[in-house]
Short mmCIF file of C-alpha atoms and ligand atoms in Angstrom, two decimals:
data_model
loop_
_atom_site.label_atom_id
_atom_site.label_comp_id
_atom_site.label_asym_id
_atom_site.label_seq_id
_atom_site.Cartn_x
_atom_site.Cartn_y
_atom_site.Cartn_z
CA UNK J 382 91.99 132.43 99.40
CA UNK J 383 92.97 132.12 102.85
CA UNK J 384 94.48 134.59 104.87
CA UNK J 385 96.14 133.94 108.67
CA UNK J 386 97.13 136.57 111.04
CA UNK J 387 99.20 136.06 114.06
CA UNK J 388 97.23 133.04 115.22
CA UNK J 389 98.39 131.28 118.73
CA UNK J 390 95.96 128.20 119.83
CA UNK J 391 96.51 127.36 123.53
CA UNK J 392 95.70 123.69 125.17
CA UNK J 393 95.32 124.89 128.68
CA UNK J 394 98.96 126.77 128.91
CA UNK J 395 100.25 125.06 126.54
CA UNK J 396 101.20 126.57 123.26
CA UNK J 397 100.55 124.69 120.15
CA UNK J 398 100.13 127.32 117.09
CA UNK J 399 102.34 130.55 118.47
CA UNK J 400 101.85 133.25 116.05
CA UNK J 401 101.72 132.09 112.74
CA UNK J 402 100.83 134.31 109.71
CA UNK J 403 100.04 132.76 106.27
CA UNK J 404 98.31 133.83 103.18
CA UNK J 405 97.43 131.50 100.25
CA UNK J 406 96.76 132.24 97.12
CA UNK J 407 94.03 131.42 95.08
CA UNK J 408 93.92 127.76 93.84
CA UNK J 409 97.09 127.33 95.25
CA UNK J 410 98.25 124.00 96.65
CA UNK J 411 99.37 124.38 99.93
CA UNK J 412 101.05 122.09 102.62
CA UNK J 413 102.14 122.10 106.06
CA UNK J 414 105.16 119.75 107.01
CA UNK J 415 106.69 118.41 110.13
CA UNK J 416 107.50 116.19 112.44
CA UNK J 417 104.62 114.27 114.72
CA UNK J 418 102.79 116.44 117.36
CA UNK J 419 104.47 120.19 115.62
CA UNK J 420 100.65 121.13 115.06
CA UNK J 421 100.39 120.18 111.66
CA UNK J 422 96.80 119.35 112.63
CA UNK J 423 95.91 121.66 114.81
CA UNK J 424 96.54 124.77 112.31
CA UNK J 425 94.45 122.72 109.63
CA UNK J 426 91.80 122.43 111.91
CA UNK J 427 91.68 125.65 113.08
CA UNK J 428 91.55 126.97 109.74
CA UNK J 429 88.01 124.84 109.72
CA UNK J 430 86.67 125.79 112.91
CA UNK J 431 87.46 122.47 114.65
CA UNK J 432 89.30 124.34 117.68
CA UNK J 433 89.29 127.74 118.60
CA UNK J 434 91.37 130.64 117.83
CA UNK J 435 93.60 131.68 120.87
CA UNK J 436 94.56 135.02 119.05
CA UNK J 437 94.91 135.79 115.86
CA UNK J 438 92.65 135.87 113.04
CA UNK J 439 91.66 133.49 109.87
CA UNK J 440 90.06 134.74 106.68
CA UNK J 441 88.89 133.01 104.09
CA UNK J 442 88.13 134.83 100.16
CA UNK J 443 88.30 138.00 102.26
CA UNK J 444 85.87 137.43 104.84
CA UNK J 445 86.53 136.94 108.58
CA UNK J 446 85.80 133.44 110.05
CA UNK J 447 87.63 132.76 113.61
CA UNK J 448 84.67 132.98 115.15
CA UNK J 449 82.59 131.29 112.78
CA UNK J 450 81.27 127.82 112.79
CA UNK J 451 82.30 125.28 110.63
CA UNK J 452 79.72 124.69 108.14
CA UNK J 453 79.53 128.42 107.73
CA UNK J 454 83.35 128.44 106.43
CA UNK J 455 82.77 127.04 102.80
CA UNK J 456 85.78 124.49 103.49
CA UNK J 457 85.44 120.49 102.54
CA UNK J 458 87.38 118.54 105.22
CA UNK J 459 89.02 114.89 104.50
CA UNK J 460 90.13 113.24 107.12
CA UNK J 461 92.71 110.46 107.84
CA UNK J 462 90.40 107.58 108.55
CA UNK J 463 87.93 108.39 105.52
CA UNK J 464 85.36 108.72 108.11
CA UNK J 465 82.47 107.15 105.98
CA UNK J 466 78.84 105.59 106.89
CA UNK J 467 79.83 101.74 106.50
CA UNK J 468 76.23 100.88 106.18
CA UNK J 469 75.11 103.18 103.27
CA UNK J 470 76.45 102.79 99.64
CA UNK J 471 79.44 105.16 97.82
CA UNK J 472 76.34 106.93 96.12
CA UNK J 473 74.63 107.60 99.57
CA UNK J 474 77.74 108.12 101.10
CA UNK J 475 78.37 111.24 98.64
CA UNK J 476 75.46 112.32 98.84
CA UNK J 477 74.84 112.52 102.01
CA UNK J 478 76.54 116.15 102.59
CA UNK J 479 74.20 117.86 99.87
CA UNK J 480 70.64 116.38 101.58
CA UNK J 481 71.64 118.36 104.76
CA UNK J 482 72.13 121.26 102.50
CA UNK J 483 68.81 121.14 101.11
CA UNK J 484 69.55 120.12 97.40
CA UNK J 485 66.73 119.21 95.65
CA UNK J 486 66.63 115.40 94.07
CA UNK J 487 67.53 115.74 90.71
CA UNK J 488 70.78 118.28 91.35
CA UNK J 489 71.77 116.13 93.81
CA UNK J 490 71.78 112.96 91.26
CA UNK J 491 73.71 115.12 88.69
CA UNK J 492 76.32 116.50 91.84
CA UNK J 493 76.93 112.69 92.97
CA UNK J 494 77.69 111.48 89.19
CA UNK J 495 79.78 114.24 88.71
CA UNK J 496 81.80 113.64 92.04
CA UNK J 497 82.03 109.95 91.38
CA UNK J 498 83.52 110.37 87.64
CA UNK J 499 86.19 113.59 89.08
CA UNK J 500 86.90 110.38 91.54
CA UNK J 501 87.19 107.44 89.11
CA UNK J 502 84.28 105.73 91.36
CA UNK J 503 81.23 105.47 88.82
CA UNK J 504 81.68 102.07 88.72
CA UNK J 505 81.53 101.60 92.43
CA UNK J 506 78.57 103.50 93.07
CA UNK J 507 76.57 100.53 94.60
CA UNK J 508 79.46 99.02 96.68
CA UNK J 509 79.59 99.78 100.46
CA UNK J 510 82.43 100.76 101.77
CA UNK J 511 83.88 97.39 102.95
CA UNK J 512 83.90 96.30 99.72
CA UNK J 513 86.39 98.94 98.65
CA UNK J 514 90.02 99.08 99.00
CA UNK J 515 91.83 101.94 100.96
CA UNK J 516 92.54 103.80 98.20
CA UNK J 517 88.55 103.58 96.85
CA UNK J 518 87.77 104.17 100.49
CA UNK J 519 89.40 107.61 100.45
CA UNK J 520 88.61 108.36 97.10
CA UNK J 521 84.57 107.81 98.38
CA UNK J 522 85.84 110.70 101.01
CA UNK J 523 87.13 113.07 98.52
CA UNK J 524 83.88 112.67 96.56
CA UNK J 525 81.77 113.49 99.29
CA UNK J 526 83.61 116.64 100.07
CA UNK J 527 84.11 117.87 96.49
CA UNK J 528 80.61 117.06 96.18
CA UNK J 529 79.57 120.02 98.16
CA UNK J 530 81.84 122.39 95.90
CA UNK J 531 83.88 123.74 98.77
CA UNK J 532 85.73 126.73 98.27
CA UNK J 533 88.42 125.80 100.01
CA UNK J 534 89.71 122.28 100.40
CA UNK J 535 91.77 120.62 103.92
CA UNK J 536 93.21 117.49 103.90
CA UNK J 537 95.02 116.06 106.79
CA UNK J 538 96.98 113.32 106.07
CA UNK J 539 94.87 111.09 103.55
CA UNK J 540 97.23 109.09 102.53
CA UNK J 541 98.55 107.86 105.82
CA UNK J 542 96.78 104.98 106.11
CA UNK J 543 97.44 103.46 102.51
CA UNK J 544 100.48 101.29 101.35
CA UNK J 545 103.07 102.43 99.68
CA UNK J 546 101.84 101.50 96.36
CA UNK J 547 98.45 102.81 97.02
CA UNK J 548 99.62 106.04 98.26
CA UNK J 549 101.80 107.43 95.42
CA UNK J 550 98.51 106.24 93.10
CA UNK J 551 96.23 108.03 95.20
CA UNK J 552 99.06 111.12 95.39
CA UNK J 553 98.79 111.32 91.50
CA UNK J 554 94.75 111.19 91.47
CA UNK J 555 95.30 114.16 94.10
CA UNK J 556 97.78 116.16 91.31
CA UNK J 557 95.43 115.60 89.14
CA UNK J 558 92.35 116.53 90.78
CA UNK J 559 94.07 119.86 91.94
CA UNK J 560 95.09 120.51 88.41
CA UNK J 561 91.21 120.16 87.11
CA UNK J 562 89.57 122.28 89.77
CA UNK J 563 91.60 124.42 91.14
CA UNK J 564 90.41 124.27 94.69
CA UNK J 565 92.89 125.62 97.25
CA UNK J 566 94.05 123.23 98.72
CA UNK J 567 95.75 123.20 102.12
CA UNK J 568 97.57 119.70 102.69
CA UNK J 569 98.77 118.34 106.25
CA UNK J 570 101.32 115.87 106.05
CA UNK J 571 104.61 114.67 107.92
CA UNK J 572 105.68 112.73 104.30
CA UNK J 573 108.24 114.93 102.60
CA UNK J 574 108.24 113.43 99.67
CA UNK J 575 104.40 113.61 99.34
CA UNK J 576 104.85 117.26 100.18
CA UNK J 577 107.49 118.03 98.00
CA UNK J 578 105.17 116.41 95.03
CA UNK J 579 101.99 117.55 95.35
CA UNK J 580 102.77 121.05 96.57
CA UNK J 581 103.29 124.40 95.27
CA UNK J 582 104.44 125.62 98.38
CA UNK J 583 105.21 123.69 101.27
CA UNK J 584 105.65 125.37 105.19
CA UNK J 585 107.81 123.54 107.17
CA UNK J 586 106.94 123.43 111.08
CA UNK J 587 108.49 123.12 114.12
CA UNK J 588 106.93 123.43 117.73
CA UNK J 589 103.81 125.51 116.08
CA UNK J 590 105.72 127.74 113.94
CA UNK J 591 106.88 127.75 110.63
CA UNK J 592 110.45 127.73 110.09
CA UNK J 593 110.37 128.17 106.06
CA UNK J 594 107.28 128.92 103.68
CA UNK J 595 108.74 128.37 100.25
CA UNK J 596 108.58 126.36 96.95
CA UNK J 597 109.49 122.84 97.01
CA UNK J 598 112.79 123.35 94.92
CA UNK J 599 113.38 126.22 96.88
CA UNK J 600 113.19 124.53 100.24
CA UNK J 601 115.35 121.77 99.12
CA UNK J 602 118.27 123.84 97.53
CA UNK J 603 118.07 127.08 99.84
CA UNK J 604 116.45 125.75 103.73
CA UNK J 605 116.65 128.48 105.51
CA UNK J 606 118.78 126.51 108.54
CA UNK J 607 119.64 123.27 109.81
CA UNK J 608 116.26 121.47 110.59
CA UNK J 609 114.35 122.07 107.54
CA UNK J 610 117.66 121.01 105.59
CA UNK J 611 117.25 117.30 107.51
CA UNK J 612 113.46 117.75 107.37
CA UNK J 613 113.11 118.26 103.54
CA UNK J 614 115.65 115.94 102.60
CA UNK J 615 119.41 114.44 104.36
CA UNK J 616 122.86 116.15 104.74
CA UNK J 617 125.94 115.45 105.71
CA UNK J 618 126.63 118.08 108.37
CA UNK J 619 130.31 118.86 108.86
CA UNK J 620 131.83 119.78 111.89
CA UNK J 621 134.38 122.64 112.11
CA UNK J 622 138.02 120.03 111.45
CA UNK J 623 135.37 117.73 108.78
CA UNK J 624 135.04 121.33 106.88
CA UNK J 625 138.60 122.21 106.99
CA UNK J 626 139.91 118.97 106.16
CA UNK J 627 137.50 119.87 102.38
CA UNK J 628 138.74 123.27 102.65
CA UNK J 629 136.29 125.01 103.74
CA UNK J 630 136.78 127.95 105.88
CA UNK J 631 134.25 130.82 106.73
CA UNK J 632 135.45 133.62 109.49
CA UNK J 633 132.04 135.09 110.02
CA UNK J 634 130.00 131.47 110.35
CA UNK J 635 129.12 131.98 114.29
CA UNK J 636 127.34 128.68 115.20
CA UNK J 637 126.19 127.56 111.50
CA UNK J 638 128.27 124.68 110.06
CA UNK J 639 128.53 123.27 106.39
CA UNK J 640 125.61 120.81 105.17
CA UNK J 641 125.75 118.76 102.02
CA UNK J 642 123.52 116.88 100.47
CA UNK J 643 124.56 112.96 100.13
CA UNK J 644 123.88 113.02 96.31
CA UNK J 645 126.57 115.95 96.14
CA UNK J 646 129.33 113.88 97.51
CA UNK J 647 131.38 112.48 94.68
CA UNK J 648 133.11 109.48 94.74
CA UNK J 649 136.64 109.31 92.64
CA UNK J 650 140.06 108.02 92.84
CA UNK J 651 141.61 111.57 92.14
CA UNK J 652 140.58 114.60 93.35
CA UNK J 653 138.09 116.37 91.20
CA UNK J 654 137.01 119.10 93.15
CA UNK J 655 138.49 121.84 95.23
CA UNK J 656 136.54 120.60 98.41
CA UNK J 657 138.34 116.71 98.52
CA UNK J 658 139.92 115.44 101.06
CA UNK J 659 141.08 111.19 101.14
CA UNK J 660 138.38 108.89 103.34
CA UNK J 661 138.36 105.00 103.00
CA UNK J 662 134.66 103.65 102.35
CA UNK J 663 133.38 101.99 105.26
CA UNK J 664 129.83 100.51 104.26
CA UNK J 665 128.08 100.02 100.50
CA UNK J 666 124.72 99.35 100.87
CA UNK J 667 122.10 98.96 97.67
CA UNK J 668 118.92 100.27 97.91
CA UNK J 669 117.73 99.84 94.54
CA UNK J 670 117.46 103.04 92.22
CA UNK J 671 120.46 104.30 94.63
CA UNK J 672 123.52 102.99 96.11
CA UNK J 673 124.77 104.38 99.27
CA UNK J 674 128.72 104.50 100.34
CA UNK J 675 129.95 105.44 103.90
CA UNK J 676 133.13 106.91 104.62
CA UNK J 677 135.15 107.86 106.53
CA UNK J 678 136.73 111.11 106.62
CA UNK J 679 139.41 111.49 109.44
CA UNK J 680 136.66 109.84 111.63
CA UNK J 681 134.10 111.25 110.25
CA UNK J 682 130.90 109.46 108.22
CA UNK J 683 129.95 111.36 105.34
CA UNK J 684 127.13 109.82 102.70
CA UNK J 685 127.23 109.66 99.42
CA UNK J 686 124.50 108.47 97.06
CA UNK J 687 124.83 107.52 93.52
CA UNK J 688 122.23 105.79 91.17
CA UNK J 689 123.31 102.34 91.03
CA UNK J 690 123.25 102.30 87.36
CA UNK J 691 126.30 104.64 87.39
CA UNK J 692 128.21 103.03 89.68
CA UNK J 693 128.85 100.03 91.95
CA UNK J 694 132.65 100.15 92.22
CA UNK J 695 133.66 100.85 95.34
CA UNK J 696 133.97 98.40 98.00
CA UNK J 697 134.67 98.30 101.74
CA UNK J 698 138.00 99.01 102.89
CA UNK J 699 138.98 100.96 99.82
CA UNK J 700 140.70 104.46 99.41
CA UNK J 701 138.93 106.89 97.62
CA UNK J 702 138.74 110.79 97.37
CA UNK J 703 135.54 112.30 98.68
CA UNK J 704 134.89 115.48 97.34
CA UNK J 705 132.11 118.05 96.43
CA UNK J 706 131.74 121.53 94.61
CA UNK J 707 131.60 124.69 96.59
CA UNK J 708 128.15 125.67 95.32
CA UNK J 709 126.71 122.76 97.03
CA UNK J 710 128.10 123.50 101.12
CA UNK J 711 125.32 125.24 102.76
CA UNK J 712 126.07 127.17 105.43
CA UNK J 713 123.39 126.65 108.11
CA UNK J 714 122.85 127.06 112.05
CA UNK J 715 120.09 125.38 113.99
CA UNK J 716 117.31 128.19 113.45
CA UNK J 717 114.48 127.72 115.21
CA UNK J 718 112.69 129.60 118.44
CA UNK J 719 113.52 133.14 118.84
P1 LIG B 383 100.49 116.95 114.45
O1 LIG B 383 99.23 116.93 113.66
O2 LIG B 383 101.58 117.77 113.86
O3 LIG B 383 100.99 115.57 114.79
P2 LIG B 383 98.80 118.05 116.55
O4 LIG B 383 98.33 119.34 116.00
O5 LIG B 383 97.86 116.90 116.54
O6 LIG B 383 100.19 117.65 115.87
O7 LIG B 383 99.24 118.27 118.07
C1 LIG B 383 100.12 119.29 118.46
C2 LIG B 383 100.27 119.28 119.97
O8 LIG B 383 99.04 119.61 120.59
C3 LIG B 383 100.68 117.93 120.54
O9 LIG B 383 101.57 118.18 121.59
C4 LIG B 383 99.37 117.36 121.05
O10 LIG B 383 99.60 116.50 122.11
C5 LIG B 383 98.62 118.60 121.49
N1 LIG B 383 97.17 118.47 121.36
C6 LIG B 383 96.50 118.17 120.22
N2 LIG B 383 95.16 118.16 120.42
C7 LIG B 383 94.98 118.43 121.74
C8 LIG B 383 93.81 118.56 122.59
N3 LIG B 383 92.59 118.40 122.09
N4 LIG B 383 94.02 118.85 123.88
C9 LIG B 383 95.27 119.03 124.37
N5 LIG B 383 96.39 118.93 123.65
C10 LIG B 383 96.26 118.63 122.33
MG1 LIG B 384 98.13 115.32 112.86
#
């Protein structure tokens, strides 16, 4: 379990982590979210004792470790670029952790085999890393860390440097893993569809805080304001006329407008909905599994997105009504630093 109390890390005087509390629970799956240079890694590394604690304190299965070093923290670290010897084999590789640990021979031998079938790597014991692909290549890095039975697991960003096939492979080997032992796990990532798979909750960052700190569904469906909407997913975000034009009317909104998700917009040739208002479709564009329409709305673009299987009828130039149930406008200002 991990437990993090108003921690603030400071590069010189500038402020990268600013007061962030967190508490995990056991053998929960954990990951942090956000755009390039929020501090995603920063707060991961903290957590192992790569960089210092400003303020604040970290503790992990109830005992207090800011100021402790890292191999004292019982946490297994994977990093981005696998990080492996390229001149010693997977077995060696693996093994390598528990000989600096002082494992005796035989342990170590049953450890290794253990770490290379929870990996799928038995059969590559032998190879050197160079002879792997990327995916076997991080999979070698997960097997050297699990190998030392950490009680607490970081990853930060392992799938980054994998293709697109690879990495939703490797992302299921990951579920799996998680679901066998149990580790807490806390996940760094700026993929929010990797987060939204793999995690059981998922904090959303922005300039070294976190905005939201919630389930996956729960992000998606209730964000708690305008940025982790867009982060977590895409909206159409109406402005004051766009809204009114669809009906929608709130006296007490202050600076939040309406945002609806693209696959909420319906598409029809009557009105359907309360919230409709005429718009002639711009653009169609296929993307496969999902078809996207443009259109536009007394000058504004709103998105809609429909499985293609469903539907493929409109066309350019064409008058439809564009509509969309009250249940799905969220109501959402900017958020943010405060
Ligand atoms: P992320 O992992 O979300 O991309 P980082 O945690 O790596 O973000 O970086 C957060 C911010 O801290 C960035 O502005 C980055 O430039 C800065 N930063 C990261 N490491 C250092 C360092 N060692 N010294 C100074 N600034 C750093
Ligand atoms: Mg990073």
């Amino acid at each position: 379990m991990i437990s993090i109390e108003g921690l603030t890390i400071r590069y010189g005087t500038h402020k990268v982590i600013r007061d962030v509390d967190l508490t995990m629970k056991p053998g929960e799956f954990l990951t942090l979210l956000g755009p390039s240079g929020c501090g995603k890694s920063t707060l991961l590394r903290a957590v192992a004792g790569f960089v210092a604690a400003s303020q604040g304190r970290i503790v992990i299965d109830g005992r207090d470790v800011t100021r402790l070093d890292p191999e004292h923290r019982g946490i297994g670290f994977v990093f981005q670029n696998y990080a492996l010897f390229p001149h010693m084999t997977v077995w060696k590789n693996v093994a390598f952790g528990l000989r600096s640990r002082g494992v005796n021979k035989s342990e170590t031998a049953e450890r290794v085999e253990e770490a290379l079938a929870m990996t799928g790597l038995s059969a590559h014991a032998s190879s050197r890393p160079a002879q792997l692909s990327g995916g076997q290549q991080q999979r070698t890095a997960i097997a050297r860390v699990l190998v030392t039975r950490p009680s607490v697991l970081l990853m930060d960003e392992p799938l980054s440097n994998l293709d697109a096939t690879l990495r939703v492979r490797l992302r299921a080997d990951i579920q799996r893993l998680h679901e066998d032992l149990n580790i807490t796990t806390m996940y760094v990532t700026h993929d929010q569809q990797e987060a939204l798979a793999l995690s059981d909750r998922v904090g959303v960052l922005r300039e070294g805080r976190i905005d939201q700190l919630d389930r996956p569904r729960d992000l998606y469906h209730n964000p708690a304001n305008s940025y982790v909407c867009q982060f977590v997913g895409s909206a159409n975000v109406l402005d004051t006329d766009t809204a009114l034009r669809f009906g929608l009317r709130r006296p007490d909104a202050g600076d939040r407008q309406v945002h609806v998700r693209p696959e909420c917009i319906r598409l029809t040739e009557h009105p359907v909905t309360e919230h409709a208002s005429p718009g002639v479709v711009t653009d169609v564009t296929f993307l496969g599994l999902l078809t996207e329409y443009a259109v536009d709305v007394g000058g504004a673009r709103i998105t809609s997105l429909v499985g293609s299987h469903a539907d493929g009828r409109w066309r350019p130039g064409e008058t439809v009504s564009c509509g969309f149930d009250g249940s799905n406008a969220m109501w959402l200002s900017a958020g943010g630093a405060n």
